[in-house]
Short mmCIF file of C-alpha atoms and ligand atoms in Angstrom, two decimals:
data_model
loop_
_atom_site.label_atom_id
_atom_site.label_comp_id
_atom_site.label_asym_id
_atom_site.label_seq_id
_atom_site.Cartn_x
_atom_site.Cartn_y
_atom_site.Cartn_z
CA MET A 131 26.97 8.11 9.65
CA ALA A 132 27.45 11.79 9.05
CA GLY A 133 25.79 15.06 8.18
CA LEU A 134 26.91 17.29 5.34
CA THR A 135 27.68 20.96 4.96
CA LEU A 136 27.75 22.68 1.58
CA ARG A 137 29.10 26.20 1.43
CA ASP A 138 28.82 28.41 -1.65
CA VAL A 139 29.22 25.40 -3.93
CA ARG A 140 29.68 26.32 -7.59
CA LYS A 141 30.20 24.39 -10.76
CA SER A 142 31.28 25.53 -14.19
CA TYR A 143 31.81 23.54 -17.36
CA GLY A 144 34.25 25.71 -19.28
CA GLU A 145 32.68 29.15 -19.51
CA THR A 146 29.24 27.94 -18.50
CA GLN A 147 28.33 28.12 -14.83
CA VAL A 148 25.63 25.60 -13.89
CA MET A 149 25.65 25.80 -10.05
CA HIS A 150 25.57 29.30 -8.63
CA GLY A 151 26.52 29.08 -4.97
CA VAL A 152 24.64 26.44 -3.01
CA ASP A 153 24.51 26.60 0.79
CA LEU A 154 22.98 23.64 2.52
CA ASP A 155 23.09 21.83 5.87
CA ILE A 156 22.10 18.19 6.04
CA GLU A 157 21.70 16.59 9.46
CA ASP A 158 23.13 13.22 10.34
CA GLY A 159 20.51 10.58 9.52
CA GLU A 160 18.30 12.90 7.51
CA PHE A 161 16.52 11.88 4.29
CA VAL A 162 17.03 14.82 1.95
CA VAL A 163 15.51 15.03 -1.52
CA PHE A 164 16.86 17.28 -4.28
CA VAL A 165 13.97 18.02 -6.60
CA GLY A 166 13.56 20.27 -9.59
CA PRO A 167 12.97 20.23 -13.33
CA SER A 168 15.32 18.47 -15.71
CA GLY A 169 18.59 20.34 -16.13
CA CYS A 170 18.38 22.32 -12.87
CA GLY A 171 21.59 20.76 -11.53
CA LYS A 172 20.42 17.94 -9.23
CA SER A 173 22.79 15.31 -10.62
CA THR A 174 25.66 17.75 -10.82
CA LEU A 175 25.27 18.63 -7.14
CA LEU A 176 24.98 14.97 -6.13
CA ARG A 177 28.01 14.02 -8.21
CA MET A 178 30.05 16.78 -6.58
CA ILE A 179 29.13 15.33 -3.18
CA ALA A 180 30.02 11.85 -4.44
CA GLY A 181 33.38 12.98 -5.78
CA LEU A 182 32.51 12.11 -9.38
CA GLU A 183 32.57 15.75 -10.44
CA GLU A 184 35.11 18.38 -9.49
CA ILE A 185 33.88 21.23 -7.25
CA SER A 186 34.68 24.47 -9.10
CA ASP A 187 34.32 26.66 -6.01
CA GLY A 188 33.08 26.46 -2.42
CA THR A 189 33.33 23.51 -0.04
CA VAL A 190 31.60 20.20 0.61
CA ALA A 191 32.10 18.69 4.06
CA ILE A 192 31.00 15.22 5.12
CA GLY A 193 30.88 15.18 8.89
CA ASP A 194 33.69 17.52 9.92
CA GLU A 195 35.90 16.78 6.93
CA VAL A 196 36.06 18.99 3.84
CA VAL A 197 36.16 16.45 1.02
CA ASN A 198 36.83 18.65 -2.02
CA GLU A 199 40.18 16.94 -2.56
CA VAL A 200 39.20 13.50 -1.25
CA ALA A 201 38.80 10.74 -3.87
CA ALA A 202 35.29 9.35 -4.38
CA ALA A 203 36.19 5.93 -2.96
CA LYS A 204 37.48 7.54 0.25
CA ARG A 205 34.46 9.72 1.02
CA GLY A 206 32.39 7.01 2.67
CA VAL A 207 29.51 7.52 0.26
CA ALA A 208 27.73 4.97 -1.90
CA MET A 209 25.74 5.93 -4.95
CA VAL A 210 22.81 4.27 -6.70
CA PHE A 211 22.08 5.36 -10.26
CA GLN A 212 19.05 5.28 -12.54
CA THR A 213 20.79 2.72 -14.70
CA TYR A 214 21.74 -0.13 -12.41
CA ALA A 215 25.23 -0.54 -13.86
CA LEU A 216 25.58 -4.17 -12.73
CA TYR A 217 28.32 -6.40 -14.12
CA PRO A 218 26.43 -8.67 -16.54
CA HIS A 219 28.86 -11.59 -16.30
CA MET A 220 28.80 -11.77 -12.47
CA THR A 221 26.14 -13.27 -10.24
CA VAL A 222 24.11 -11.07 -7.93
CA TYR A 223 26.32 -12.21 -5.06
CA LYS A 224 29.52 -11.28 -6.89
CA ASN A 225 28.08 -7.96 -7.97
CA MET A 226 27.34 -7.11 -4.37
CA ALA A 227 30.68 -8.42 -3.10
CA PHE A 228 32.79 -6.80 -5.81
CA GLY A 229 33.56 -3.46 -4.15
CA LEU A 230 34.47 -5.09 -0.84
CA LYS A 231 36.68 -7.62 -2.57
CA GLN A 232 38.51 -4.77 -4.33
CA ALA A 233 38.99 -3.17 -0.92
CA LYS A 234 40.48 -6.48 0.31
CA THR A 235 37.83 -6.95 2.98
CA ASP A 236 38.00 -10.25 4.86
CA PRO A 237 35.96 -12.89 2.92
CA ALA A 238 33.92 -13.92 5.97
CA GLU A 239 33.03 -10.28 6.55
CA ILE A 240 32.09 -9.88 2.86
CA ASP A 241 29.84 -12.91 3.08
CA ARG A 242 28.13 -11.61 6.21
CA ARG A 243 27.50 -8.19 4.71
CA VAL A 244 26.23 -9.52 1.38
CA ARG A 245 23.83 -11.91 3.10
CA ASP A 246 22.62 -9.22 5.52
CA ALA A 247 21.96 -6.80 2.67
CA ALA A 248 20.27 -9.50 0.60
CA GLU A 249 18.05 -10.27 3.58
CA ILE A 250 17.07 -6.62 4.02
CA LEU A 251 16.21 -6.34 0.33
CA GLN A 252 14.62 -9.78 0.08
CA ILE A 253 16.87 -10.93 -2.73
CA THR A 254 18.50 -13.88 -0.92
CA ASP A 255 16.88 -16.28 -3.39
CA TYR A 256 18.53 -14.53 -6.35
CA LEU A 257 22.10 -14.42 -5.09
CA ASP A 258 23.28 -17.03 -7.59
CA ARG A 259 21.44 -15.57 -10.54
CA SER A 260 22.91 -13.45 -13.27
CA PRO A 261 21.50 -9.89 -13.53
CA ARG A 262 20.24 -10.76 -17.01
CA ASN A 263 17.70 -13.08 -15.38
CA LEU A 264 16.28 -10.42 -13.08
CA SER A 265 13.47 -7.91 -13.58
CA GLY A 266 14.21 -4.18 -13.53
CA GLY A 267 13.01 -3.92 -9.94
CA GLN A 268 15.21 -6.79 -8.82
CA ARG A 269 18.23 -5.31 -10.57
CA GLN A 270 17.69 -2.01 -8.84
CA ARG A 271 17.57 -3.84 -5.50
CA VAL A 272 20.90 -5.46 -6.29
CA ALA A 273 22.30 -2.01 -7.03
CA ILE A 274 20.96 -0.78 -3.68
CA GLY A 275 22.42 -3.91 -2.05
CA ARG A 276 25.80 -3.09 -3.53
CA ALA A 277 25.56 0.29 -1.81
CA ILE A 278 24.42 -1.19 1.53
CA VAL A 279 27.31 -3.66 1.84
CA ARG A 280 29.75 -0.76 1.78
CA ASP A 281 28.18 0.52 5.01
CA PRO A 282 28.49 4.12 3.80
CA LYS A 283 28.18 7.25 5.92
CA VAL A 284 25.89 8.67 3.25
CA PHE A 285 23.73 7.06 0.56
CA LEU A 286 23.29 8.97 -2.68
CA PHE A 287 20.46 8.08 -5.07
CA ASP A 288 20.12 9.62 -8.53
CA GLU A 289 16.59 9.03 -9.87
CA PRO A 290 16.78 5.33 -8.90
CA LEU A 291 13.17 4.60 -9.82
CA SER A 292 13.02 6.24 -13.23
CA ASN A 293 13.50 3.03 -15.19
CA LEU A 294 10.77 1.15 -13.34
CA ASP A 295 7.11 0.93 -14.31
CA ALA A 296 4.54 2.83 -12.24
CA ALA A 297 3.55 0.01 -9.84
CA LEU A 298 7.13 -1.00 -9.17
CA ARG A 299 8.09 2.63 -8.62
CA VAL A 300 5.58 2.92 -5.80
CA GLN A 301 6.72 -0.36 -4.26
CA THR A 302 10.43 0.41 -4.50
CA ARG A 303 9.81 3.88 -3.11
CA LEU A 304 8.31 2.29 -0.01
CA GLU A 305 11.25 -0.08 0.27
CA ILE A 306 13.67 2.83 0.19
CA ALA A 307 11.64 4.56 2.92
CA ARG A 308 11.81 1.39 5.03
CA LEU A 309 15.51 1.04 4.35
CA HIS A 310 16.04 4.53 5.72
CA GLN A 311 13.97 3.77 8.81
CA ARG A 312 15.99 0.67 9.40
CA LEU A 313 19.50 1.94 8.70
CA GLU A 314 18.99 5.53 9.90
CA THR A 315 21.82 6.56 7.60
CA THR A 316 21.92 9.96 5.90
CA MET A 317 20.37 9.68 2.43
CA ILE A 318 20.35 12.19 -0.40
CA TYR A 319 17.90 11.36 -3.12
CA VAL A 320 17.55 13.11 -6.47
CA THR A 321 14.29 13.13 -8.40
CA HIS A 322 12.28 15.34 -10.75
CA ASP A 323 9.11 13.78 -9.31
CA GLN A 324 7.45 15.91 -6.65
CA VAL A 325 5.44 12.93 -5.36
CA GLU A 326 8.64 11.02 -4.60
CA ALA A 327 10.00 14.13 -2.92
CA MET A 328 6.87 14.65 -0.81
CA THR A 329 6.60 11.02 0.29
CA LEU A 330 10.26 10.25 1.03
CA ALA A 331 11.83 13.42 2.36
CA ASP A 332 12.44 14.71 5.84
CA LYS A 333 13.70 17.77 4.01
CA ILE A 334 13.17 18.83 0.41
CA VAL A 335 15.60 21.04 -1.48
CA VAL A 336 13.93 22.63 -4.51
CA LEU A 337 16.43 23.57 -7.20
CA ARG A 338 16.02 25.70 -10.30
CA ASP A 339 18.72 26.75 -12.76
CA GLY A 340 21.56 25.86 -10.38
CA ARG A 341 20.11 27.67 -7.36
CA ILE A 342 18.16 26.63 -4.30
CA GLU A 343 14.62 28.03 -4.37
CA GLN A 344 13.55 26.68 -0.98
CA VAL A 345 14.55 24.17 1.68
CA GLY A 346 11.96 22.74 4.05
CA SER A 347 9.80 19.86 5.16
CA PRO A 348 7.31 18.56 2.58
CA ILE A 349 4.41 20.14 4.46
CA ALA A 350 6.17 23.48 4.85
CA LEU A 351 6.73 23.60 1.10
CA TYR A 352 3.15 22.66 0.40
CA ASP A 353 1.58 25.04 2.93
CA THR A 354 3.96 27.98 2.65
CA PRO A 355 5.88 27.90 -0.62
CA ALA A 356 8.45 30.70 -0.61
CA ASN A 357 7.68 31.71 -4.17
CA ALA A 358 5.58 31.07 -7.25
CA PHE A 359 8.01 28.51 -8.64
CA VAL A 360 7.88 26.26 -5.57
CA ALA A 361 4.12 26.78 -5.30
CA GLN A 362 3.58 25.40 -8.79
CA PHE A 363 6.23 22.69 -8.54
CA ILE A 364 4.92 21.07 -5.35
CA GLY A 365 1.40 19.64 -5.56
CA SER A 366 -0.48 17.79 -8.27
CA PRO A 367 -2.41 19.00 -10.17
CA LYS A 368 -0.38 22.15 -9.76
CA MET A 369 -1.56 25.30 -8.03
CA ASN A 370 -3.85 27.54 -10.13
CA PHE A 371 -2.63 31.10 -10.67
CA PHE A 372 -4.87 34.08 -11.26
CA ALA A 373 -4.42 37.81 -11.74
CA ALA A 374 -6.77 40.18 -9.88
CA ASP A 375 -8.89 40.60 -13.05
CA ASP A 376 -9.50 36.86 -13.36
CA LEU A 377 -11.24 36.62 -9.99
CA THR A 378 -14.85 37.50 -9.19
CA GLY A 379 -15.64 41.14 -8.40
CA ASN A 380 -15.92 40.51 -4.69
CA ALA A 381 -12.95 38.12 -4.35
CA ALA A 382 -10.92 40.60 -2.32
CA LYS A 383 -13.79 41.03 0.09
CA ALA A 384 -14.47 37.29 0.32
CA LEU A 385 -10.79 36.67 1.04
CA GLY A 386 -10.39 39.62 3.36
CA ARG A 387 -7.24 40.86 1.66
CA ASP A 388 -6.11 43.35 -0.95
CA ILE A 389 -5.32 41.88 -4.31
CA ALA A 390 -3.36 44.31 -6.46
CA VAL A 391 -2.66 44.11 -10.19
CA SER A 392 0.95 43.36 -9.23
CA HIS A 393 -0.13 40.12 -7.49
CA HIS A 394 -0.63 36.53 -8.50
CA VAL A 395 -3.23 34.69 -6.49
CA GLY A 396 -2.58 30.96 -6.04
CA LEU A 397 -5.46 28.59 -5.30
CA ARG A 398 -4.80 24.86 -5.03
CA PRO A 399 -7.25 22.64 -6.97
CA GLU A 400 -8.07 20.63 -3.84
CA HIS A 401 -8.96 23.78 -1.90
CA LEU A 402 -11.58 25.08 -4.35
CA VAL A 403 -15.12 24.30 -3.22
CA PRO A 404 -18.31 25.05 -5.11
CA ALA A 405 -19.74 28.25 -3.59
CA LYS A 406 -22.67 30.54 -4.01
CA GLY A 407 -22.94 34.33 -4.31
CA ALA A 408 -20.69 36.45 -2.14
CA LYS A 409 -18.51 33.54 -1.07
CA ALA A 410 -17.26 32.82 -4.61
CA VAL A 411 -13.76 34.03 -5.45
CA VAL A 412 -13.44 32.55 -8.93
CA GLU A 413 -15.81 31.24 -11.52
CA GLY A 414 -15.28 29.35 -14.73
CA ARG A 415 -17.01 27.69 -17.66
CA LEU A 416 -16.91 23.92 -17.40
CA GLU A 417 -14.72 22.43 -20.13
CA LEU A 418 -13.96 18.86 -19.13
CA VAL A 419 -14.28 16.47 -16.20
CA GLU A 420 -11.84 13.69 -15.38
CA ASN A 421 -13.69 11.36 -13.02
CA LEU A 422 -11.25 9.17 -11.08
CA GLY A 423 -13.90 7.66 -8.82
CA GLU A 424 -12.18 8.74 -5.63
CA TYR A 425 -12.29 12.38 -6.83
CA ALA A 426 -12.87 14.39 -9.98
CA LEU A 427 -10.62 16.86 -11.75
CA VAL A 428 -12.82 19.62 -13.11
CA HIS A 429 -11.24 21.69 -15.89
CA LEU A 430 -12.60 25.20 -16.28
CA VAL A 431 -11.82 28.49 -17.94
CA THR A 432 -12.53 31.96 -16.54
CA ALA A 433 -14.29 34.66 -18.58
CA THR A 434 -10.84 36.22 -18.96
CA GLY A 435 -9.52 33.03 -20.57
CA VAL A 436 -7.47 31.54 -17.73
CA GLU A 437 -7.65 27.75 -17.45
CA PHE A 438 -7.86 26.24 -14.00
CA ILE A 439 -8.60 22.95 -12.27
CA ALA A 440 -10.76 22.15 -9.27
CA LYS A 441 -10.33 18.82 -7.51
CA THR A 442 -13.71 17.85 -6.09
CA GLU A 443 -15.01 14.82 -4.25
CA LYS A 444 -17.82 14.28 -6.77
CA PRO A 445 -18.08 15.26 -10.44
CA PRO A 446 -20.11 18.47 -10.90
CA VAL A 447 -23.79 18.33 -11.78
CA GLU A 448 -23.33 21.15 -14.30
CA ALA A 449 -23.02 20.41 -18.01
CA LYS A 450 -20.16 21.39 -20.27
CA GLY A 451 -20.32 25.12 -21.02
CA GLU A 452 -22.13 26.01 -17.79
CA THR A 453 -20.52 28.29 -15.24
CA ILE A 454 -19.45 27.05 -11.80
CA ARG A 455 -18.46 29.32 -8.94
CA PHE A 456 -15.86 28.39 -6.34
CA GLY A 457 -14.85 29.68 -2.95
CA ILE A 458 -11.86 28.95 -0.75
CA ALA A 459 -10.98 29.31 2.91
CA PRO A 460 -9.08 32.62 3.19
CA ASP A 461 -6.14 30.99 5.00
CA LEU A 462 -5.57 28.67 2.03
CA VAL A 463 -5.01 31.54 -0.40
CA HIS A 464 -1.48 32.25 -1.60
CA VAL A 465 -0.48 35.68 -2.85
CA PHE A 466 2.75 36.24 -4.77
CA ASP A 467 4.45 39.28 -6.19
CA LYS A 468 4.08 38.98 -9.97
CA GLU A 469 7.50 40.33 -10.76
CA SER A 470 9.75 38.65 -8.17
CA GLY A 471 7.52 35.64 -7.57
CA ALA A 472 8.04 36.04 -3.81
CA ARG A 473 5.28 35.02 -1.45
CA LEU A 474 3.59 37.99 0.23
N1 ADP B 763 29.59 17.41 -18.65
C1 ADP B 763 28.87 18.51 -18.86
N2 ADP B 763 29.28 19.50 -19.66
C2 ADP B 763 28.57 20.63 -19.85
N3 ADP B 763 27.38 20.87 -19.26
C3 ADP B 763 26.90 19.94 -18.44
C4 ADP B 763 27.60 18.71 -18.19
N4 ADP B 763 26.86 17.98 -17.31
C5 ADP B 763 25.77 18.71 -17.04
N5 ADP B 763 25.78 19.89 -17.71
C6 ADP B 763 24.77 20.95 -17.65
O1 ADP B 763 24.56 21.27 -16.29
C7 ADP B 763 23.19 21.54 -16.04
C8 ADP B 763 22.69 20.67 -14.92
O2 ADP B 763 22.68 19.33 -15.36
P1 ADP B 763 22.24 18.13 -14.42
O3 ADP B 763 22.90 18.27 -13.12
O4 ADP B 763 22.46 16.86 -15.17
O5 ADP B 763 20.68 18.40 -14.25
P2 ADP B 763 19.53 17.48 -13.60
O6 ADP B 763 20.18 16.29 -12.99
O7 ADP B 763 18.86 18.38 -12.62
O8 ADP B 763 18.61 17.13 -14.73
C9 ADP B 763 22.46 21.35 -17.35
O9 ADP B 763 22.28 22.60 -17.95
C10 ADP B 763 23.42 20.49 -18.14
O10 ADP B 763 23.26 20.72 -19.53
MG1 MG B 764 19.96 14.24 -13.43
#
């Protein structure tokens, strides 16, 4: 087991720089999630840690050892990909044993490790099957098993659930969380899905365009996003944004703070509550209601034309086209500088 230290890590493909100096500390045993939109550099960063991609500049250390020049196989990391990349002509057992056999591990030791991993992942019954006769979820477990048998210092996952259907994604996500609880090994997990990030991570790293936007616990990112990008990336439905003009005339008073034209005001859908008179900070014409039973997503538009969503326990009594007013607890209001996006 080991922590990691990334210092000013950069990556260029030819003339194009895609990672612009990443600094990051990962504690031993931590579950860290890299999250961000497609193309922001999550896989590139993970592959540099794995040794599958050259590090153009800066250093990556695993434990105390700088690994820039260390071959992938010697870094003590094991990687699980979105595509399971199993050998189709080998049984599950042989797929899991393959890497250890290559490394000339003692056969009795290989057998013990494969059976232990199969037990953890509940795939003991499939050990003699060919991958072709497994479901997507089972194949991904074999791929995870192949990583476990190597007893790595660090597990690396690159969008491992993306090829699974919704129900299996939730189930496998839980299994990965349990695996981490059980093994207590450092795990770095890449996803574009903020729900996976929120539910799995000890620490989330939000990336955009090859830079870190914020590092923190899921709740820290949700409660105190450092900037407008993180605010809108974490949380579903995403945080509503308003300019001063879009709010009710007495919003500043109701919120007890100045709201300048240079500000964006962020209000999360789940924090908006129907309000009367002076307490209302925003109002909108009802456009559409999505009733999910457990809650309703109420789609509205302000008089100034800004669309927003309120997440309410019950669907509204108002009809389409009617105006609904909402208030919010002042401490749940987020204010950002329009130009820099920084939280104020
Ligand atoms: N082999 C490559 N050659 C050139 N550009 C690449 C290569 N691999 C990735 N990139 C670019 O690097 C950026 C980050 O890609 P990637 O790490 O795959 O993003 P993510 O995993 O976050 O979706 C993207 O702009 C992508 O086009
Ligand atoms: Mg990727």
